[in-house]
């Protein structure tokens, strides 16, 4: 273990206001991500009253809404949840690419952490594995990453 002074965010969600933005596309998978994210936040001290769920049509549509929410000053963090599953066309690359880049921009430009829980998978089976199956729940992981980032930013500002 290094003895360097280390700054990191803890995983305490008490009193934090969090918006969860969830895509309706592939809702069978996305609902599992939503459940995982809520469960993770509540188990780390969030009150369900301080969580809000915002539905959008699909992953491509997320960045605009994430940015609007981030700039509203009503949330400490946002968790973006969706599932882009590769089909036979190049649509996948555009949807997944724009979603990821737009969400990253929204976080960087607003200063509000956004946990990125948008799956990009080759198959539905892979998506199910990552939405509470054998590869964990990426919705829960995104929620905890957002939480850690909020607390890290607070620590850097203190
Ligand atoms: N949206 C998704 O969230 N996942 C997908 O896999 C997907 N595919 O494959 O097309 C998808 N498309 C819809 C897109 O996100 C927008 O809702 C649509 O283009 C309207 O803006």
mmCIF file of C-alpha atoms and ligand atoms in Angstrom:
data_model
loop_
_atom_site.group_PDB
_atom_site.id
_atom_site.type_symbol
_atom_site.label_atom_id
_atom_site.label_comp_id
_atom_site.label_asym_id
_atom_site.label_seq_id
_atom_site.Cartn_x
_atom_site.Cartn_y
_atom_site.Cartn_z
ATOM 1 C CA UNK A 1 0.000 0.000 0.000
ATOM 2 C CA UNK A 2 1.293 3.450 -0.873
ATOM 3 C CA UNK A 3 1.391 6.070 1.866
ATOM 4 C CA UNK A 4 0.552 8.848 -0.612
ATOM 5 C CA UNK A 5 -2.227 11.202 0.338
ATOM 6 C CA UNK A 6 -5.166 9.774 -1.589
ATOM 7 C CA UNK A 7 -8.398 11.507 -2.491
ATOM 8 C CA UNK A 8 -11.394 9.387 -3.326
ATOM 9 C CA UNK A 9 -15.127 9.559 -3.072
ATOM 10 C CA UNK A 10 -17.010 7.420 -0.604
ATOM 11 C CA UNK A 11 -20.216 5.571 -1.349
ATOM 12 C CA UNK A 12 -22.638 7.405 0.898
ATOM 13 C CA UNK A 13 -25.868 8.382 -0.849
ATOM 14 C CA UNK A 14 -27.688 9.978 2.086
ATOM 15 C CA UNK A 15 -29.346 13.311 1.122
ATOM 16 C CA UNK A 16 -28.307 13.009 -2.523
ATOM 17 C CA UNK A 17 -30.821 13.787 -5.266
ATOM 18 C CA UNK A 18 -30.387 11.466 -8.205
ATOM 19 C CA UNK A 19 -32.168 11.308 -11.567
ATOM 20 C CA UNK A 20 -32.201 7.958 -13.308
ATOM 21 C CA UNK A 21 -32.666 8.328 -17.068
ATOM 22 C CA UNK A 22 -33.871 5.067 -18.595
ATOM 23 C CA UNK A 23 -34.469 4.158 -22.244
ATOM 24 C CA UNK A 24 -37.686 2.353 -23.194
ATOM 25 C CA UNK A 25 -35.936 0.579 -26.083
ATOM 26 C CA UNK A 26 -35.045 -2.966 -24.972
ATOM 27 C CA UNK A 27 -37.042 -2.303 -21.802
ATOM 28 C CA UNK A 28 -36.886 -5.969 -20.848
ATOM 29 C CA UNK A 29 -33.159 -5.454 -20.179
ATOM 30 C CA UNK A 30 -33.277 -1.819 -19.086
ATOM 31 C CA UNK A 31 -35.793 -2.497 -16.292
ATOM 32 C CA UNK A 32 -33.243 -4.809 -14.688
ATOM 33 C CA UNK A 33 -30.649 -2.049 -14.844
ATOM 34 C CA UNK A 34 -33.127 0.369 -13.253
ATOM 35 C CA UNK A 35 -33.854 -2.087 -10.438
ATOM 36 C CA UNK A 36 -30.121 -2.605 -9.877
ATOM 37 C CA UNK A 37 -29.424 1.137 -9.790
ATOM 38 C CA UNK A 38 -32.240 1.903 -7.327
ATOM 39 C CA UNK A 39 -31.263 -1.005 -5.124
ATOM 40 C CA UNK A 40 -27.611 0.096 -5.037
ATOM 41 C CA UNK A 41 -28.501 3.699 -4.187
ATOM 42 C CA UNK A 42 -30.979 2.753 -1.467
ATOM 43 C CA UNK A 43 -28.541 0.259 0.064
ATOM 44 C CA UNK A 44 -25.993 3.071 0.255
ATOM 45 C CA UNK A 45 -28.337 5.376 2.117
ATOM 46 C CA UNK A 46 -30.476 7.140 -0.505
ATOM 47 C CA UNK A 47 -34.116 7.720 0.233
ATOM 48 C CA UNK A 48 -36.472 6.635 -2.563
ATOM 49 C CA UNK A 49 -38.050 10.095 -2.275
ATOM 50 C CA UNK A 50 -34.809 11.659 -3.455
ATOM 51 C CA UNK A 51 -34.705 9.529 -6.624
ATOM 52 C CA UNK A 52 -36.547 10.385 -9.838
ATOM 53 C CA UNK A 53 -36.980 8.214 -12.900
ATOM 54 C CA UNK A 54 -37.059 9.887 -16.313
ATOM 55 C CA UNK A 55 -37.995 7.769 -19.332
ATOM 56 C CA UNK A 56 -36.701 8.457 -22.836
ATOM 57 C CA UNK A 57 -37.424 6.570 -26.083
ATOM 58 C CA UNK A 58 -33.939 5.197 -26.715
ATOM 59 C CA UNK A 59 -30.235 5.561 -26.040
ATOM 60 C CA UNK A 60 -29.760 8.060 -28.868
ATOM 61 C CA UNK A 61 -32.263 10.396 -27.194
ATOM 62 C CA UNK A 62 -30.531 10.390 -23.832
ATOM 63 C CA UNK A 63 -27.858 13.095 -24.131
ATOM 64 C CA UNK A 64 -30.322 15.971 -24.592
ATOM 65 C CA UNK A 65 -32.351 14.967 -21.551
ATOM 66 C CA UNK A 66 -29.304 14.144 -19.430
ATOM 67 C CA UNK A 67 -27.850 17.566 -20.232
ATOM 68 C CA UNK A 68 -31.138 19.346 -19.444
ATOM 69 C CA UNK A 69 -31.406 17.565 -16.110
ATOM 70 C CA UNK A 70 -27.755 18.170 -15.295
ATOM 71 C CA UNK A 71 -28.112 21.907 -15.908
ATOM 72 C CA UNK A 72 -31.344 22.136 -13.879
ATOM 73 C CA UNK A 73 -29.419 22.166 -10.581
ATOM 74 C CA UNK A 74 -32.062 19.814 -9.173
ATOM 75 C CA UNK A 75 -29.789 16.756 -9.056
ATOM 76 C CA UNK A 76 -26.448 15.889 -7.537
ATOM 77 C CA UNK A 77 -25.959 13.047 -9.994
ATOM 78 C CA UNK A 78 -27.575 11.340 -12.944
ATOM 79 C CA UNK A 79 -27.530 7.681 -13.897
ATOM 80 C CA UNK A 80 -28.097 6.882 -17.582
ATOM 81 C CA UNK A 81 -29.432 3.402 -18.299
ATOM 82 C CA UNK A 82 -30.077 1.759 -21.639
ATOM 83 C CA UNK A 83 -29.217 -1.181 -23.842
ATOM 84 C CA UNK A 84 -27.934 -0.961 -27.398
ATOM 85 C CA UNK A 85 -27.829 -4.389 -28.955
ATOM 86 C CA UNK A 86 -26.029 -4.949 -32.227
ATOM 87 C CA UNK A 87 -28.234 -5.783 -35.148
ATOM 88 C CA UNK A 88 -27.335 -6.414 -38.749
ATOM 89 C CA UNK A 89 -26.942 -2.732 -39.580
ATOM 90 C CA UNK A 90 -24.525 0.077 -38.753
ATOM 91 C CA UNK A 91 -27.328 1.774 -36.764
ATOM 92 C CA UNK A 92 -25.776 0.279 -33.629
ATOM 93 C CA UNK A 93 -22.556 2.252 -34.024
ATOM 94 C CA UNK A 94 -24.348 5.555 -34.491
ATOM 95 C CA UNK A 95 -26.777 5.024 -31.608
ATOM 96 C CA UNK A 96 -24.138 3.732 -29.179
ATOM 97 C CA UNK A 97 -21.494 6.265 -30.241
ATOM 98 C CA UNK A 98 -23.720 9.327 -30.061
ATOM 99 C CA UNK A 99 -25.177 8.180 -26.766
ATOM 100 C CA UNK A 100 -21.797 7.676 -25.095
ATOM 101 C CA UNK A 101 -20.220 10.837 -26.504
ATOM 102 C CA UNK A 102 -23.267 12.996 -25.740
ATOM 103 C CA UNK A 103 -23.549 11.776 -22.181
ATOM 104 C CA UNK A 104 -19.838 12.318 -21.560
ATOM 105 C CA UNK A 105 -20.183 15.861 -22.918
ATOM 106 C CA UNK A 106 -23.215 16.561 -20.750
ATOM 107 C CA UNK A 107 -21.288 15.552 -17.628
ATOM 108 C CA UNK A 108 -18.161 17.481 -18.566
ATOM 109 C CA UNK A 109 -20.030 20.643 -19.547
ATOM 110 C CA UNK A 110 -22.395 20.678 -16.564
ATOM 111 C CA UNK A 111 -20.009 19.426 -13.889
ATOM 112 C CA UNK A 112 -22.679 16.970 -12.740
ATOM 113 C CA UNK A 113 -21.519 13.335 -12.604
ATOM 114 C CA UNK A 114 -23.365 10.965 -14.905
ATOM 115 C CA UNK A 115 -23.007 7.241 -14.318
ATOM 116 C CA UNK A 116 -22.909 5.541 -17.707
ATOM 117 C CA UNK A 117 -24.969 2.384 -17.557
ATOM 118 C CA UNK A 118 -25.798 1.985 -21.213
ATOM 119 C CA UNK A 119 -24.966 -1.536 -22.338
ATOM 120 C CA UNK A 120 -23.479 -1.979 -25.801
ATOM 121 C CA UNK A 121 -23.648 -5.663 -26.647
ATOM 122 C CA UNK A 122 -23.476 -8.013 -29.586
ATOM 123 C CA UNK A 123 -26.350 -10.177 -28.381
ATOM 124 C CA UNK A 124 -29.377 -10.135 -26.110
ATOM 125 C CA UNK A 125 -27.771 -12.874 -23.992
ATOM 126 C CA UNK A 126 -24.768 -10.662 -23.315
ATOM 127 C CA UNK A 127 -27.093 -7.843 -22.304
ATOM 128 C CA UNK A 128 -28.990 -10.100 -19.904
ATOM 129 C CA UNK A 129 -25.692 -11.272 -18.375
ATOM 130 C CA UNK A 130 -24.780 -7.645 -17.653
ATOM 131 C CA UNK A 131 -28.195 -6.670 -16.328
ATOM 132 C CA UNK A 132 -28.194 -8.775 -13.190
ATOM 133 C CA UNK A 133 -26.933 -12.030 -14.690
ATOM 134 C CA UNK A 134 -23.533 -13.637 -14.461
ATOM 135 C CA UNK A 135 -21.651 -10.466 -15.368
ATOM 136 C CA UNK A 136 -23.220 -8.412 -12.565
ATOM 137 C CA UNK A 137 -25.571 -5.482 -12.892
ATOM 138 C CA UNK A 138 -24.152 -2.532 -14.821
ATOM 139 C CA UNK A 139 -27.030 -0.355 -13.621
ATOM 140 C CA UNK A 140 -25.887 -0.817 -10.038
ATOM 141 C CA UNK A 141 -22.260 -0.208 -11.061
ATOM 142 C CA UNK A 142 -23.171 3.011 -12.888
ATOM 143 C CA UNK A 143 -25.150 4.241 -9.868
ATOM 144 C CA UNK A 144 -22.222 3.583 -7.534
ATOM 145 C CA UNK A 145 -19.777 5.257 -9.916
ATOM 146 C CA UNK A 146 -21.992 8.369 -9.992
ATOM 147 C CA UNK A 147 -22.184 8.310 -6.206
ATOM 148 C CA UNK A 148 -18.421 8.020 -5.851
ATOM 149 C CA UNK A 149 -17.933 10.903 -8.287
ATOM 150 C CA UNK A 150 -20.337 13.189 -6.393
ATOM 151 C CA UNK A 151 -18.485 12.537 -3.166
ATOM 152 C CA UNK A 152 -15.083 12.899 -4.843
ATOM 153 C CA UNK A 153 -16.075 16.284 -6.296
ATOM 154 C CA UNK A 154 -17.276 17.405 -2.857
ATOM 155 C CA UNK A 155 -13.976 16.341 -1.363
ATOM 156 C CA UNK A 156 -11.974 18.180 -4.034
ATOM 157 C CA UNK A 157 -14.031 21.330 -3.353
ATOM 158 C CA UNK A 158 -13.669 21.109 0.436
HETATM 159 N N1 LIG B 1 -32.146 2.509 -29.032
HETATM 160 C C1 LIG B 1 -31.675 1.800 -27.982
HETATM 161 O O1 LIG B 1 -31.752 2.281 -26.837
HETATM 162 N N2 LIG B 1 -31.128 0.576 -28.187
HETATM 163 C C2 LIG B 1 -31.010 0.017 -29.429
HETATM 164 O O2 LIG B 1 -30.500 -1.124 -29.543
HETATM 165 C C3 LIG B 1 -31.476 0.757 -30.543
HETATM 166 N N3 LIG B 1 -31.372 0.209 -31.874
HETATM 167 O O3 LIG B 1 -30.859 -0.898 -32.035
HETATM 168 O O4 LIG B 1 -31.773 0.819 -32.849
HETATM 169 C C4 LIG B 1 -32.066 2.040 -30.316
HETATM 170 N N4 LIG B 1 -32.547 2.771 -31.334
HETATM 171 C C5 LIG B 1 -33.448 3.883 -31.130
HETATM 172 C C6 LIG B 1 -32.738 5.195 -30.855
HETATM 173 O O5 LIG B 1 -32.096 5.180 -29.595
HETATM 174 C C7 LIG B 1 -33.706 6.378 -30.859
HETATM 175 O O6 LIG B 1 -34.703 6.194 -29.881
HETATM 176 C C8 LIG B 1 -34.404 6.580 -32.212
HETATM 177 O O7 LIG B 1 -33.456 6.642 -33.247
HETATM 178 C C9 LIG B 1 -35.229 7.887 -32.209
HETATM 179 O O8 LIG B 1 -34.417 9.027 -31.944
#
